[in-house]
Short mmCIF file of C-alpha atoms and ligand atoms in Angstrom, two decimals:
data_model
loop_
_atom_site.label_atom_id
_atom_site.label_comp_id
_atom_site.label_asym_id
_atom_site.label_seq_id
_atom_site.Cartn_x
_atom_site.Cartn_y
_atom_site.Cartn_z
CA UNK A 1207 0.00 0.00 0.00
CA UNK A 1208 1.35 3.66 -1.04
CA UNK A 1209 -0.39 7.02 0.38
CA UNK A 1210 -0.04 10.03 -0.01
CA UNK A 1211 -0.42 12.23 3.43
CA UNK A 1212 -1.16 15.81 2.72
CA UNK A 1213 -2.16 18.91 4.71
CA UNK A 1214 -1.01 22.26 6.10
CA UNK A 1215 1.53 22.62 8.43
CA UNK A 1216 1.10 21.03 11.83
CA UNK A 1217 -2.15 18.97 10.61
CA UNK A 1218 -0.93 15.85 12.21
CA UNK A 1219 0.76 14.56 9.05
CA UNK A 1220 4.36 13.63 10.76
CA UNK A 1221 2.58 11.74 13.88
CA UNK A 1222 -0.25 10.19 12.08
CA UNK A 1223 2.29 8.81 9.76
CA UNK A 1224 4.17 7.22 12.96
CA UNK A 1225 0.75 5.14 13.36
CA UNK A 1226 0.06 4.29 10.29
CA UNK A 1227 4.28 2.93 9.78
CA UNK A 1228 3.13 0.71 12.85
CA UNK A 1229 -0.21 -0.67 12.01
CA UNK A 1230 0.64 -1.24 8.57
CA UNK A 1231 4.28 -1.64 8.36
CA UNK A 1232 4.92 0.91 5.99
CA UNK A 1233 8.13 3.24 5.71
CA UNK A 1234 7.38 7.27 6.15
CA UNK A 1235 9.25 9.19 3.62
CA UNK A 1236 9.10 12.81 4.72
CA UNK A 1237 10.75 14.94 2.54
CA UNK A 1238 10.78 17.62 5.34
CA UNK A 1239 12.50 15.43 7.35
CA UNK A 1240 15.29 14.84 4.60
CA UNK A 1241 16.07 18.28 4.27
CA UNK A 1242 16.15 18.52 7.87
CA UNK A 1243 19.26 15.78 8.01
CA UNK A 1244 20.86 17.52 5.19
CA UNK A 1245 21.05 20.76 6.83
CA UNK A 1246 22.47 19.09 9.80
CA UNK A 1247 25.21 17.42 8.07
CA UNK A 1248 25.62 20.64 6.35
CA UNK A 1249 25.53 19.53 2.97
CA UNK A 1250 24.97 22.00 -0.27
CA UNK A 1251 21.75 20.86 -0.39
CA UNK A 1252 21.14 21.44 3.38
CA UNK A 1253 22.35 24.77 3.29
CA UNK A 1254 20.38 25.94 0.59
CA UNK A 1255 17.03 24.95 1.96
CA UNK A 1256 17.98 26.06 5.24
CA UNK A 1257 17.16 29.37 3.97
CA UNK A 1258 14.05 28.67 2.43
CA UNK A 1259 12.84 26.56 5.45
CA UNK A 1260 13.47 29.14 7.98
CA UNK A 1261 11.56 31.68 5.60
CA UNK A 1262 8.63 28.73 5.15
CA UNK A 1263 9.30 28.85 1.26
CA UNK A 1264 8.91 26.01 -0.45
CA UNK A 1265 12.46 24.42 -1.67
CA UNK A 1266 12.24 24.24 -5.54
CA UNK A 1267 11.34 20.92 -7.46
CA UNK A 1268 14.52 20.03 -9.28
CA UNK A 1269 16.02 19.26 -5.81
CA UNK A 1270 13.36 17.49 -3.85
CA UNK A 1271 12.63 15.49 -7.00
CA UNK A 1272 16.14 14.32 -7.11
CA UNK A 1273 16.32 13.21 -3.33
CA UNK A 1274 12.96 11.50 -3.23
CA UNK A 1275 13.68 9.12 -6.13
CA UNK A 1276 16.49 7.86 -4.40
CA UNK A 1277 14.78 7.28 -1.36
CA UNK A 1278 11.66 5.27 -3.05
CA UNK A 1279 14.44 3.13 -3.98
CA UNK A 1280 15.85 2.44 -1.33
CA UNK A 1281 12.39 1.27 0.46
CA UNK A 1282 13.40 -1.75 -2.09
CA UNK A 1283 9.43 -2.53 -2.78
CA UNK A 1284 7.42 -1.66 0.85
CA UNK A 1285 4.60 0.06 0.85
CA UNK A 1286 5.37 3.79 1.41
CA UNK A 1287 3.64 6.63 3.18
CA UNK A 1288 4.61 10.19 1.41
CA UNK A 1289 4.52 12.83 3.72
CA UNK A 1290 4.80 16.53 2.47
CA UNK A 1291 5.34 15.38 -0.62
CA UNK A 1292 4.18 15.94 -3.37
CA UNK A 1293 3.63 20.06 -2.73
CA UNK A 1294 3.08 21.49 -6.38
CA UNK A 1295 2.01 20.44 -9.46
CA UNK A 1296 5.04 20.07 -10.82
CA UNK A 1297 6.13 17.68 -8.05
CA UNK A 1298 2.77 15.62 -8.50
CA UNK A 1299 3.24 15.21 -12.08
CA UNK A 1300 6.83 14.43 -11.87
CA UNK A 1301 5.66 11.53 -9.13
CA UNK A 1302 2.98 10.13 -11.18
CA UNK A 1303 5.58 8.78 -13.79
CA UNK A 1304 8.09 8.11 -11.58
CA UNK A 1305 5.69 5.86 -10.08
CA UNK A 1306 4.67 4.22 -13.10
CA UNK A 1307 8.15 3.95 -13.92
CA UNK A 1308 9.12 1.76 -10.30
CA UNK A 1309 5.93 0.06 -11.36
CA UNK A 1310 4.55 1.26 -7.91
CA UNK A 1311 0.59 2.14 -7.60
CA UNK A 1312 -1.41 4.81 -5.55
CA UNK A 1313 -3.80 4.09 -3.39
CA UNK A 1314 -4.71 7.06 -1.56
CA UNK A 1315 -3.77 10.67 -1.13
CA UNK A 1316 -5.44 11.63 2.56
CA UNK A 1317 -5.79 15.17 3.32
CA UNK A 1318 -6.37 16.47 6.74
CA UNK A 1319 -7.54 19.73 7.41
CA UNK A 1320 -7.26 22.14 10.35
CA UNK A 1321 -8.19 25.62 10.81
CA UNK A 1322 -5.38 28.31 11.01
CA UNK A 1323 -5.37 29.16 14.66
CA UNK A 1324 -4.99 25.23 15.62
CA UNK A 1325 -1.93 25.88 12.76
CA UNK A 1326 -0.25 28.02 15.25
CA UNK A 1327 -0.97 26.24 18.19
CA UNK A 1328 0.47 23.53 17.27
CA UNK A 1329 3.48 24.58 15.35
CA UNK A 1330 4.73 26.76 18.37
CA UNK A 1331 4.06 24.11 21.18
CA UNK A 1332 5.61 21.03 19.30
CA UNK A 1333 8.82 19.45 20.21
CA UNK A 1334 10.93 15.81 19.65
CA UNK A 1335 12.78 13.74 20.95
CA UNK A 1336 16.51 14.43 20.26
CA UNK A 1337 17.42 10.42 19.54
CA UNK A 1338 14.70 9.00 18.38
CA UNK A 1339 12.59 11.90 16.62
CA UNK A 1340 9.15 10.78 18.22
CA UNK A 1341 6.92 13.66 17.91
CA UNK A 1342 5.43 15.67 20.72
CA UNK A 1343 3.00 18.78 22.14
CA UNK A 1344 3.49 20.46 25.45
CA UNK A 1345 -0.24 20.41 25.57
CA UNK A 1346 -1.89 18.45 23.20
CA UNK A 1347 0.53 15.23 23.04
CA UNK A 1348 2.89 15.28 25.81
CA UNK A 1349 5.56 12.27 27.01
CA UNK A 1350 3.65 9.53 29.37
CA UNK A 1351 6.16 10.91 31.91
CA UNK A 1352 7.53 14.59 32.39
CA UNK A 1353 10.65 15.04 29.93
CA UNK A 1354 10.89 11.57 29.19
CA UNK A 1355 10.57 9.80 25.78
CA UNK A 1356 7.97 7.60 25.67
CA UNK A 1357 9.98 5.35 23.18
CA UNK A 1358 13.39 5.39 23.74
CA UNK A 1359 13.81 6.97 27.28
CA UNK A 1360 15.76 10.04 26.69
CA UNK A 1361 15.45 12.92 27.95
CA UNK A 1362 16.86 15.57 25.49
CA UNK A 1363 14.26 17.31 23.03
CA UNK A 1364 14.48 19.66 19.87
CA UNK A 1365 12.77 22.32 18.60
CA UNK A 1366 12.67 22.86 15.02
CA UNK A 1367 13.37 26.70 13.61
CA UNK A 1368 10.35 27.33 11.33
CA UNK A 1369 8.13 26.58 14.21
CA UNK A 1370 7.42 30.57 15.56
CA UNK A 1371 4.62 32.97 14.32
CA UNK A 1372 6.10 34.12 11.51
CA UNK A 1373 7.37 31.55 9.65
CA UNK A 1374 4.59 29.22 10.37
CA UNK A 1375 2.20 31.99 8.68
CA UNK A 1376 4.48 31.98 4.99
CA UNK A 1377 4.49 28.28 5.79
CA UNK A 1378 0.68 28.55 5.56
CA UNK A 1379 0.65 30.82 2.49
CA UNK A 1380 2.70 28.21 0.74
CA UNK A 1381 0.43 25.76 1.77
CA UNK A 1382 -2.91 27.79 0.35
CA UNK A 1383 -0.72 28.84 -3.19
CA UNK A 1384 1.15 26.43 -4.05
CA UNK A 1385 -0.12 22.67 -2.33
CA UNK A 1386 -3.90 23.03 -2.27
CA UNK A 1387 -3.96 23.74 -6.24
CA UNK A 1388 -3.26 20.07 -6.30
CA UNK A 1389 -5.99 18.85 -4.35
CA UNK A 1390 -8.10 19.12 -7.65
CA UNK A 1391 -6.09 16.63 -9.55
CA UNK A 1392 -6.34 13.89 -7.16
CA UNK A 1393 -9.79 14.37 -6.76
CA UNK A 1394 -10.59 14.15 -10.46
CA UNK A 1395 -8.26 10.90 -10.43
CA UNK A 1396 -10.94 9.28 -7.60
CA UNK A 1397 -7.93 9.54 -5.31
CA UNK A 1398 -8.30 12.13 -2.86
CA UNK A 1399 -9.91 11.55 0.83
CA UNK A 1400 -10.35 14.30 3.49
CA UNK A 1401 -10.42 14.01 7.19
CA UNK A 1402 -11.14 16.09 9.35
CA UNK A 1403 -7.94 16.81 11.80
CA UNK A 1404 -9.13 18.32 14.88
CA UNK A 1405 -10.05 15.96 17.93
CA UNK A 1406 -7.54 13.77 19.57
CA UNK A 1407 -4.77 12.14 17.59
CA UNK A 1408 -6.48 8.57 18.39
CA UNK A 1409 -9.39 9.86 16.84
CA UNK A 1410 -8.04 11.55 13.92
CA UNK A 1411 -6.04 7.80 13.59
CA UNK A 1412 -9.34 6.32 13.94
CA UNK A 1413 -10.99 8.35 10.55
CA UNK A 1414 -7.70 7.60 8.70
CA UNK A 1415 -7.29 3.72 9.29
CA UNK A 1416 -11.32 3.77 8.01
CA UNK A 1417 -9.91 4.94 4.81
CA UNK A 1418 -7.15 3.14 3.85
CA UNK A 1419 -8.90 -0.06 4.87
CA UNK A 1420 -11.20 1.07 2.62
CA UNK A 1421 -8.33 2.36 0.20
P1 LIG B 2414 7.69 19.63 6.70
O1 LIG B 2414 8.62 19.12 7.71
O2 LIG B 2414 7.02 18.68 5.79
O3 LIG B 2414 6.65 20.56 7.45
P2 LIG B 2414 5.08 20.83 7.26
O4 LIG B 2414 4.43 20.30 6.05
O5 LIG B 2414 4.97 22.26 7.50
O6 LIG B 2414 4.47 19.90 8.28
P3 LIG B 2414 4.89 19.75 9.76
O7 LIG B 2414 5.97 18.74 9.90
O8 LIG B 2414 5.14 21.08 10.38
O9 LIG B 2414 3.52 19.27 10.40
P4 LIG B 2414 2.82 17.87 10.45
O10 LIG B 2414 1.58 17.93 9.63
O11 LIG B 2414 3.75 16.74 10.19
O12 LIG B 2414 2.38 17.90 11.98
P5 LIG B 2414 2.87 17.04 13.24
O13 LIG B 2414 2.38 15.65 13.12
O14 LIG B 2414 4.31 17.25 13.50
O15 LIG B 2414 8.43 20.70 5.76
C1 LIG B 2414 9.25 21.71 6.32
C2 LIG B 2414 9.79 22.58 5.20
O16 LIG B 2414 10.59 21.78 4.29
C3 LIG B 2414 8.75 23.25 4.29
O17 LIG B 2414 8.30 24.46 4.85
C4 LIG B 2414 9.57 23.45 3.00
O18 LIG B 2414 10.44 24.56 3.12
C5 LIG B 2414 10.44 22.21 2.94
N1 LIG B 2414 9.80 21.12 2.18
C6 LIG B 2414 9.42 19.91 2.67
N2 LIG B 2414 8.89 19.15 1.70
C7 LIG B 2414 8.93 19.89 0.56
C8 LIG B 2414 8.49 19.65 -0.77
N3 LIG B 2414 7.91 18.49 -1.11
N4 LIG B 2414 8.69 20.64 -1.68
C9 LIG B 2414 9.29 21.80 -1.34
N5 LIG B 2414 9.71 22.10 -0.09
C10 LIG B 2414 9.54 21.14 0.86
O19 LIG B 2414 2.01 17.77 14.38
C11 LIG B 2414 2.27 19.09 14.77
C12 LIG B 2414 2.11 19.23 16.30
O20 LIG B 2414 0.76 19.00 16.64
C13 LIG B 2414 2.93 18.21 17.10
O21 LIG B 2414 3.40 18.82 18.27
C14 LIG B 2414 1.93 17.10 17.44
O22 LIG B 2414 2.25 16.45 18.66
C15 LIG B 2414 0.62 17.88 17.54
N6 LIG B 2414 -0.53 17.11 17.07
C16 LIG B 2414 -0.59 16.23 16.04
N7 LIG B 2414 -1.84 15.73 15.91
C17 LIG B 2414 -2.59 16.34 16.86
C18 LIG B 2414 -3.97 16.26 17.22
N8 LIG B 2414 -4.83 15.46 16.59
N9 LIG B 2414 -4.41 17.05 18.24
C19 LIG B 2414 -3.55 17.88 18.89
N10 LIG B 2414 -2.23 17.98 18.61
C20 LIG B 2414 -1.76 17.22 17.60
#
C-alpha cells in the first residue's frame, strides 16, 4: 500500500504517519524530514534549503525530486507513506511517472484539514525527541512521563526553527498557493480523501485507518 499524506503545516501529518508505519508496516518518507538531516550534516543541499525553510518557502522541485527518487528506492518494494510530498504540481506530475516507472501504484492521497489558529498552536508548542525523533506537544501530546521519551527513554528534546509565528504563517501561504492547487487533480483521479484533523490524535487515527482499509 502507497499514500499520499497531505495537509497544512502542523495537521498531524508527521505523527499520524508514525501510526500508520506501525499498524501497517509501511516506511514514512518525509521529505521535510530529509532536508532537515541535510542541513544538519551541512551539505549544499542542506544549506540551501535552510534558507528557504526558515523563511517557510517552499524548496524548488529540481532538488526534492532528485532526493525523493532515491529514497523510493531504497524502500526496495514496501509500501510507502509520502509525507509533504508531493507540494506542487510540478512535483505531482513528476511523481505520477516516476511511479509508473518503479511500477509502484497509488492508493490514496489523505488530506487532513485544520483551521489556522490550531496551525499556530500547534506549530509553536511542538517538540521531539533528540534520539529518536518521536513527535510531541506540550499540551496536546505530551511524554507519558515529564521530559521523558515515551519510546526510547531520553530525555533531550528539539525544537525545530520554522516553528514561531512568523514563519509558520508563509508556511501557511505556501500551503494555500502552491499545495492546495493540487488537491483538484487527485480528486478528479478518484484519489483524494479528506479528514477532518481536529479531535484527539487517536481519533483523527481512527478516521484515517477507516480509509485506507477502505483504500
Ligand atoms: P515539513 O517538515 O514537511 O513541514 P510541514 O508540512 O509544515 O508539516 P509539519 O511537519 O510542520 O507538520 P505535520 O503535519 O507533520 O504535523 P505534526 O504531526 O508534526 O516541511 C518543512 C519545510 O521543508 C517546508 O516548509 C519546506 O520549506 C520544505 N519542504 C518539505 N517538503 C517539501 C516539498 N515536497 N517541496 C518543497 N519544499 C519542501 O504535528 C504538529 C504538532 O501537533 C505536534 O506537536 C503534534 O504532537 C501535535 N498534534 C498532532 N496531531 C494532533 C492532534 N490530533 N491534536 C492535537 N495535537 C496534535
Amino acid at each position: 500500500m502507497n499514500l499520499i499524506l497531505l495537509g497544512p503545516p502542523g495537521a498531524g501529518k508527521g505523527t499520524q504517519s508514525e501510526r500508520l508505519m506501525d499498524a501497517y508496516d509501511l516506511v514514512q518518507l518525509s521529505t521535510g524530514e530529509m532536508l532537515r538531516q541535510e542541513t544538519k550534516l551541512k551539505s549544499k543541499l542542506g544549506d540551501e534549503a535552510k534558507v528557504l525553510m526558515d523563511a517557510g518557502k517552499l524548496v524548488p522541485d529540481d532538488l526534492i525530486i532528485a532526493m525523493i527518487s532515491g529514497r523510493i528506492d531504497d524502500t526496495k518494494g514496501a509500501g510507502v507513506i509520502l509525507d509533504g510530498f508531493p507540494r506542487t504540481t510540478a512535483q505531482a506530475e513528476v511523481l505520477d511517472q516516476m511511479l509508473v516507472d518503479k511500477g509502484m501504484q497509488l492508493d490514496r492521497v489523505i488530506q487532513i484539514e485544520i483551521p489556522e489558529p490550531e496551525v499556530i498552536a500547534r506549530l509553536t508548542g511542538r517538540f521531539s525527541c533528540a534520539k529518536c525523533g518521536t513527535g510531541y506537544h506540550e499540551v496536546f501530546n505530551k511524554p507519558k512521563v515529564a521530559e521523558i521519551c515515551d519510546k526510547c527513554g531520553s530525555k533531550e528534546f528539539v525544537r525545530r526553527s520554522d516553528d514561531n509565528v512568523e514563519t509558520a504563517r508563509s508556511r501557511l501561504r505556501a500551503y494555500h498557493e502552491q499545495t492546495a492547487p493540487i488537491l483538484p487533480y487527485y480528486e478528479a483521479a478518484g484519489r483524494l480523501s479528506t479528514v477532518d484533523g481536529m479531535g484527539g490524535v487517536d481519533q483523527v487515527f481512527a478516521r484515517i485507518k477507516e480509509i485506507v482499509e477502505g483504500a
